[in-house]
Coordinates of C-alpha atoms in Angstrom, one line a residue:
X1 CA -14.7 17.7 -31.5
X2 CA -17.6 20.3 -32.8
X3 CA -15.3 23.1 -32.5
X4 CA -12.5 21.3 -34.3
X5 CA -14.8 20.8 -37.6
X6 CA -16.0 24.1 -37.2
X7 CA -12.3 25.1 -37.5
X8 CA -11.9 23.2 -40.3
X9 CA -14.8 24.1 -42.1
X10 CA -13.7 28.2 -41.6
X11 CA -10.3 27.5 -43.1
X12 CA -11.7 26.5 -46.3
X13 CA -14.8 29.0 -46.0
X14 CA -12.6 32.3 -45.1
X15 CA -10.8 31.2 -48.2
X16 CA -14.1 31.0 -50.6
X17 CA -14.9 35.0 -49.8
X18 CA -11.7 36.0 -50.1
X19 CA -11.5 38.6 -52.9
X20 CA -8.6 40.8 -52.3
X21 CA -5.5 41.6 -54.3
X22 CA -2.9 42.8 -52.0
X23 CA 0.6 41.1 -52.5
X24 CA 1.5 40.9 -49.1
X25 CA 5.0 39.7 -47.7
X26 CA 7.6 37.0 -49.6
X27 CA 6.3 33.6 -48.7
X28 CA 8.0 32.0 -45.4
X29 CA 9.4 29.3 -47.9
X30 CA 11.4 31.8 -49.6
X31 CA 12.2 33.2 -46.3
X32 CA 14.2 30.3 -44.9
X33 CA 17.5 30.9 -43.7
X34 CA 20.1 29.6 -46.2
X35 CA 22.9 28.4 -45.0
X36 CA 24.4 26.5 -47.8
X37 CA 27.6 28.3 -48.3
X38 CA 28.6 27.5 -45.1
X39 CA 28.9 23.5 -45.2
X40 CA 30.2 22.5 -41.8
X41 CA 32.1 18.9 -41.6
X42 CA 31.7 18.6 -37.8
X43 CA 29.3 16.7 -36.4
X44 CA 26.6 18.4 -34.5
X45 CA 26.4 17.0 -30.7
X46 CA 25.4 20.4 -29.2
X47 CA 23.3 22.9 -29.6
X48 CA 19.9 24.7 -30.8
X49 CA 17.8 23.7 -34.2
X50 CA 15.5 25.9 -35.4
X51 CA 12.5 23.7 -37.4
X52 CA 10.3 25.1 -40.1
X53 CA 6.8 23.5 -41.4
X54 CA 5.5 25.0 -44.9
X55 CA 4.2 24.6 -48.3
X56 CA 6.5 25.6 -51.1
X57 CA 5.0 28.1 -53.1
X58 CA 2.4 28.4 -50.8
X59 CA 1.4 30.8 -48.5
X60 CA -0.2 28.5 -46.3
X61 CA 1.6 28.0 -43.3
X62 CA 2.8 31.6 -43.0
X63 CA -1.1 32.5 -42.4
X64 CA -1.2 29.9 -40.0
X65 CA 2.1 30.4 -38.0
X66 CA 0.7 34.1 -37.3
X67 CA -2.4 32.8 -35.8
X68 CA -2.5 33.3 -32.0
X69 CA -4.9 30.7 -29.7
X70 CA -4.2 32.1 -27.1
X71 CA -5.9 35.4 -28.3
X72 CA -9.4 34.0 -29.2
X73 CA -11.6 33.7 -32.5
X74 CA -9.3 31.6 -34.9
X75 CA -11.6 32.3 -37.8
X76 CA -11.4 36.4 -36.8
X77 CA -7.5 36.2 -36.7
X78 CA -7.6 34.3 -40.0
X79 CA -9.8 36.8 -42.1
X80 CA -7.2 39.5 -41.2
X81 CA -4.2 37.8 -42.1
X82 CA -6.3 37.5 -45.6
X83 CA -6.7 40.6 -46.4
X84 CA -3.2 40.6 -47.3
X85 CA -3.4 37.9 -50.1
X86 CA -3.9 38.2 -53.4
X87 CA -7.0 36.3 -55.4
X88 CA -4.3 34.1 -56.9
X89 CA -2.6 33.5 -53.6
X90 CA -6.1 32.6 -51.9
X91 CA -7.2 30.1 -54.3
X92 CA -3.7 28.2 -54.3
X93 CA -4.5 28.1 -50.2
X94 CA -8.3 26.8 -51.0
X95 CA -7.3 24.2 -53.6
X96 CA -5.2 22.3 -50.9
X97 CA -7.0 22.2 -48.4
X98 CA -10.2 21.6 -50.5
X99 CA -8.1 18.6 -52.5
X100 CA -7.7 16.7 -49.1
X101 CA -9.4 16.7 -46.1
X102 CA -6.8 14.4 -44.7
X103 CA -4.2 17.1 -45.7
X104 CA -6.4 20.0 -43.9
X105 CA -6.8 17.3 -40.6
X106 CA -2.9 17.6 -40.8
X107 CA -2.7 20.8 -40.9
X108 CA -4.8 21.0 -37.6
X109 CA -2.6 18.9 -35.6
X110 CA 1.2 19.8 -36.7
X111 CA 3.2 21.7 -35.1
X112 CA 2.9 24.6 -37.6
X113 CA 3.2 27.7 -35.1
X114 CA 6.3 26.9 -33.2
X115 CA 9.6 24.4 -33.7
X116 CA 12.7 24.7 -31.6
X117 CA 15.2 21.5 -30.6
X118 CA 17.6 21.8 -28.1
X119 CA 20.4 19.2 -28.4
X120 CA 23.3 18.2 -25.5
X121 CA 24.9 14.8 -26.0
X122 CA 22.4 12.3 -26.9
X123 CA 19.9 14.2 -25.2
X124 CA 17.3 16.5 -27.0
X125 CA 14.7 18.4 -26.2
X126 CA 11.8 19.9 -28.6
X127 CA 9.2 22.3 -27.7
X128 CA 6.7 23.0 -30.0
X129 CA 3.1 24.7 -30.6
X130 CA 0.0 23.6 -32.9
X131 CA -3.5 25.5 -33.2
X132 CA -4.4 23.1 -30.5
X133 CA -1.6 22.3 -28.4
X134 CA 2.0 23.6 -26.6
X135 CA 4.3 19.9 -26.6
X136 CA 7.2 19.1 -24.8
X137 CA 9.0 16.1 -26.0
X138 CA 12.6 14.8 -24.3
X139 CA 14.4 12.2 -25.1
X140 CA 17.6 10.7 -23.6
X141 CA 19.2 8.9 -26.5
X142 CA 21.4 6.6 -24.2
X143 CA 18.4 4.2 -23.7
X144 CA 15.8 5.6 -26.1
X145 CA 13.4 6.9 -23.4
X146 CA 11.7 10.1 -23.2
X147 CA 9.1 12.3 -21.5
X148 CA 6.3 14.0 -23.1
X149 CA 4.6 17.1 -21.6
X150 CA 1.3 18.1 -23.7
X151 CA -1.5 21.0 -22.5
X152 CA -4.2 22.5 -24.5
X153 CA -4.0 26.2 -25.7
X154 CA -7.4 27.1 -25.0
X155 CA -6.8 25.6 -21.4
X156 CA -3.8 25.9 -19.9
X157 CA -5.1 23.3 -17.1
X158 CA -5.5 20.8 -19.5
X159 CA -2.1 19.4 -19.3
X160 CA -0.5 15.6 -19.5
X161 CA 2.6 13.8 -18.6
X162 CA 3.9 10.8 -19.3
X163 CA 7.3 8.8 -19.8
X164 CA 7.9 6.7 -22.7
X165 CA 9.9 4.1 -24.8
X166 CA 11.0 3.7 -28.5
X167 CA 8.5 1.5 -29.0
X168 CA 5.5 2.8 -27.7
X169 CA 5.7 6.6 -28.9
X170 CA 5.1 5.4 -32.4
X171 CA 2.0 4.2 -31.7
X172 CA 0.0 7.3 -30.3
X173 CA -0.9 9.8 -32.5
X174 CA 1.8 12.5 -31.0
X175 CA 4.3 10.9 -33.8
X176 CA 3.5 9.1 -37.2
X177 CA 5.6 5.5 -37.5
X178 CA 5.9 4.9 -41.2
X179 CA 5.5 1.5 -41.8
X180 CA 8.5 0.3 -44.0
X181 CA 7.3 -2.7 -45.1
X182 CA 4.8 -0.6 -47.0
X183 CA 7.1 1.6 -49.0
X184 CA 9.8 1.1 -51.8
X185 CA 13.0 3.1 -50.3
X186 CA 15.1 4.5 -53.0
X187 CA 18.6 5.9 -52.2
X188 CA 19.5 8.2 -54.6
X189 CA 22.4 10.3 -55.3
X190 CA 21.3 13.8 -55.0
X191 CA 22.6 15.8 -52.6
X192 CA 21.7 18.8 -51.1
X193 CA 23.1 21.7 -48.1
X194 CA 20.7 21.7 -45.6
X195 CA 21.5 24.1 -42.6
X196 CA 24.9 24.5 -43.6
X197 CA 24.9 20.3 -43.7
X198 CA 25.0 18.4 -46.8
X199 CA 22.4 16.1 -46.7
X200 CA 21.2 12.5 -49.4
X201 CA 18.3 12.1 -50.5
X202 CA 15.9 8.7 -50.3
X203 CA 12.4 8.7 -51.7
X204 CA 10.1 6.1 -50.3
X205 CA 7.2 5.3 -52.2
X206 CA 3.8 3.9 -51.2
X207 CA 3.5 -0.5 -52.8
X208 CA 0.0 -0.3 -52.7
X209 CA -3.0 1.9 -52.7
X210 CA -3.9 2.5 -49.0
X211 CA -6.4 4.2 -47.1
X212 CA -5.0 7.1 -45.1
X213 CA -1.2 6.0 -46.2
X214 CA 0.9 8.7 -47.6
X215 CA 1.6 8.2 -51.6
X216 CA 5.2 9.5 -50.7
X217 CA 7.9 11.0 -48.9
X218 CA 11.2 12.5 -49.8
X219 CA 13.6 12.2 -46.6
X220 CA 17.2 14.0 -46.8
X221 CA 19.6 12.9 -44.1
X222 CA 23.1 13.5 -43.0
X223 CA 26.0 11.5 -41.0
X224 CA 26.8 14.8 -39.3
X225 CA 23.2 14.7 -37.7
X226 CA 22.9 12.7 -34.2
X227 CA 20.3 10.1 -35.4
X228 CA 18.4 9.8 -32.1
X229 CA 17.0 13.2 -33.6
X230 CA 14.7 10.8 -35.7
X231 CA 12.7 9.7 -32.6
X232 CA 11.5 13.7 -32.1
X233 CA 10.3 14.5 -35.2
X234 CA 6.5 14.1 -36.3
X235 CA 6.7 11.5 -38.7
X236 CA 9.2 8.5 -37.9
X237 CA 11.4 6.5 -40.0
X238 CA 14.1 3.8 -39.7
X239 CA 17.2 5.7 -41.0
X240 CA 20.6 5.3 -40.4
X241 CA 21.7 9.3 -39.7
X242 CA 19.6 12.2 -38.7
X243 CA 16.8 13.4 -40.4
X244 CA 17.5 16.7 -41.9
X245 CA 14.1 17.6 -44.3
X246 CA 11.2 15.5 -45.3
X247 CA 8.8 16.5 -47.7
X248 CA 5.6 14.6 -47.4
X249 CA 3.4 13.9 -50.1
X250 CA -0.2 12.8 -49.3
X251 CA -0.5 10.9 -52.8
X252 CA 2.0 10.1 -55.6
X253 CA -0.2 12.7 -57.9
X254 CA 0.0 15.3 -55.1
X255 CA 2.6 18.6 -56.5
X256 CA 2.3 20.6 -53.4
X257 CA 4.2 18.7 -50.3
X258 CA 3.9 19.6 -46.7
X259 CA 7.8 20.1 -45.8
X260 CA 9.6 19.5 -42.4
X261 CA 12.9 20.7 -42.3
X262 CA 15.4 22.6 -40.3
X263 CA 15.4 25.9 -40.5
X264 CA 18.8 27.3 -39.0
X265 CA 21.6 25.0 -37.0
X266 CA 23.6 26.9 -34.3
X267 CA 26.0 24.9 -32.7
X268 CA 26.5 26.4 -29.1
X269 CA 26.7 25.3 -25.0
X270 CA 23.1 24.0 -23.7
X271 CA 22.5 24.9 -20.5
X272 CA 20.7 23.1 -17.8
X273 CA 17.5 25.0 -18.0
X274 CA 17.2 24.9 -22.0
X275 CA 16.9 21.3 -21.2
X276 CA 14.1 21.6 -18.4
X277 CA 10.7 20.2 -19.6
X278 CA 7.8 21.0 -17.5
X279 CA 6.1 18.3 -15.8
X280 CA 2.2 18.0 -14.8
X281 CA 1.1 15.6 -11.9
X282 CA 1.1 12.6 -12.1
X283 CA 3.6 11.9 -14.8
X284 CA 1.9 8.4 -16.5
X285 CA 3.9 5.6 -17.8
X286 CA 3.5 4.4 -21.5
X287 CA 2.9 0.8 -20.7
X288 CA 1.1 0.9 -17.8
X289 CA -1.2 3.7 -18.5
X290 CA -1.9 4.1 -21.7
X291 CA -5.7 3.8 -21.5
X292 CA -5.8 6.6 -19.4
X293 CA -3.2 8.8 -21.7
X294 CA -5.1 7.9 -24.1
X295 CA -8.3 9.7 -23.0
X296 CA -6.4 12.8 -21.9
X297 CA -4.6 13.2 -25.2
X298 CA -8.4 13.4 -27.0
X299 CA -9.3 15.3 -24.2
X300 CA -6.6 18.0 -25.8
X301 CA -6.9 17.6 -29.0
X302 CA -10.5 17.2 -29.0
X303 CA -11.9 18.8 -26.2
X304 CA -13.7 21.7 -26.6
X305 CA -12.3 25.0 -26.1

């Protein structure tokens, strides 16, 4: 847990010292494929989905997706991806993540370096990579089941399997269940081409002030979308068609969302090995173990490195 502060505290510091004035490279947000000419009226049952997690306007998550675990000294690898910001650039970066700490704690634990969904049927099959962690999530949509496969990046023998249901991935901190009963859902009629998929927009807002509660989210979704997709992504919610782009907002003042969407859509054949998940021993079960899964999960995302 020390080390994970320490991380913390040095993405805020590196920020503070940061004095430079080089431009550096367009911002990944303005780098997303756009597909939007290209709206598709097939339904996607097949194929690979490329997700992106970033801060519009920000050049937040660009520094982080270019920061390598695996190589050592976080705070070293991030003071030379500074040098290529500008002062205005570095104090956008520090203002969010000095605004809330909640929003930085986030930032620790998404996915932000890798996002790729592999989609056959109703089965899918994301593989993703955080600061701290390489995930494997699988799902068989037929009977809303899955298998998760987790290991640290700072020790690969670190690892955890287990098997899951609907109902109990939501509650382990792997996914984030928004509770609905604590949010006004409004369907509006904006629309918007997602991937080369033409998506609607819903904003749900938060009732009541809550501790830790998000103020708001904007969720756009599309029939063309398999809608067992929903149960793979980080944050959760009951909609009727697959989750295309969510834009979270961590209070209903907040201008600067953390957005999940997909990046590029490429219908094509699966094969049996993009749909192989790796497996540690044992492999645990949700509702028998989940004491002991538990454990290991802080053991990863806590554990020292």
């Amino acid at each position: 847990m020390k080390n994970r502060i320490i991380l913390l505290i040095a993405l805020v510091s590196i920020l503070s010292c940061k004095n430079g004035q080089g431009q550096g490279p367009q911002p990944e947000s303005e780098q997303l494929e756009s597909l939007g000419a290209n709206n598709t009226e097939e339904n996607f049952s097949e194929g690979r989905i490329d997700v992106a997690i970033h801060f519009p306007g920000n050049r937040l998550s660009e520094i982080l997706n270019k920061v390598d675990p695996s190589k050592g000294d976080v705070q070293q690898q991030m003071q030379n991806l500074m040098k290529d910001l500008s002062q205005a650039e570095a104090e956008n970066i520090k203002k969010v993540m000095e605004a809330n700490p909640i929003l930085a704690m986030q930032i620790m634990f998404a996915p932000m370096l890798k996002n790729e969904i592999f989609v056959r049927e109703d089965h899918a099959l994301a593989k993703c990579d955080g600061l701290i962690y390489h995930l494997e999530n699988k799902l068989d949509g037929d009977n809303e089941t899955g298998v998760v496969f987790i290991q640290s990046q700072h020790d690969k023998s670190n690892q955890l399997t287990f098997k899951y249901d609907k109902d109990y991935f939501g509650e382990i901190q792997l996914q984030t269940r928004i509770d609905m009963d604590m949010y006004d859902r409004e369907q509006t009629n904006d629309t918007d081409v997602i991937a080369g998929y033409t998506c609607t927009k819903a904003i749900y807002t938060l009732k009541n002030s809550t501790p830790m509660a998000l103020g708001k989210l904007e969720v756009w979704t599309s029939g063309r979308m398999p809608q067992s997709l929903n149960f793979i992504h980080p944050f959760y919610l009951e909609e009727e068609h697959g989750i295309m782009k969510i834009a979270i907002y961590q209070d209903m003042d907040s201008d600067m969302p953390m957005m999940y969407e997909f990046k590029k859509v490429t219908p094509t054949p699966v094969s049996d090995s993009d749909m192989e998940i790796q497996q540690s021993q044992p492999v645990y079960s949700g509702k028998s173990d989940a004491q002991t899964i538990a454990a290991k999960l802080m053991g990863i995302m806590f554990g020292n490195p």
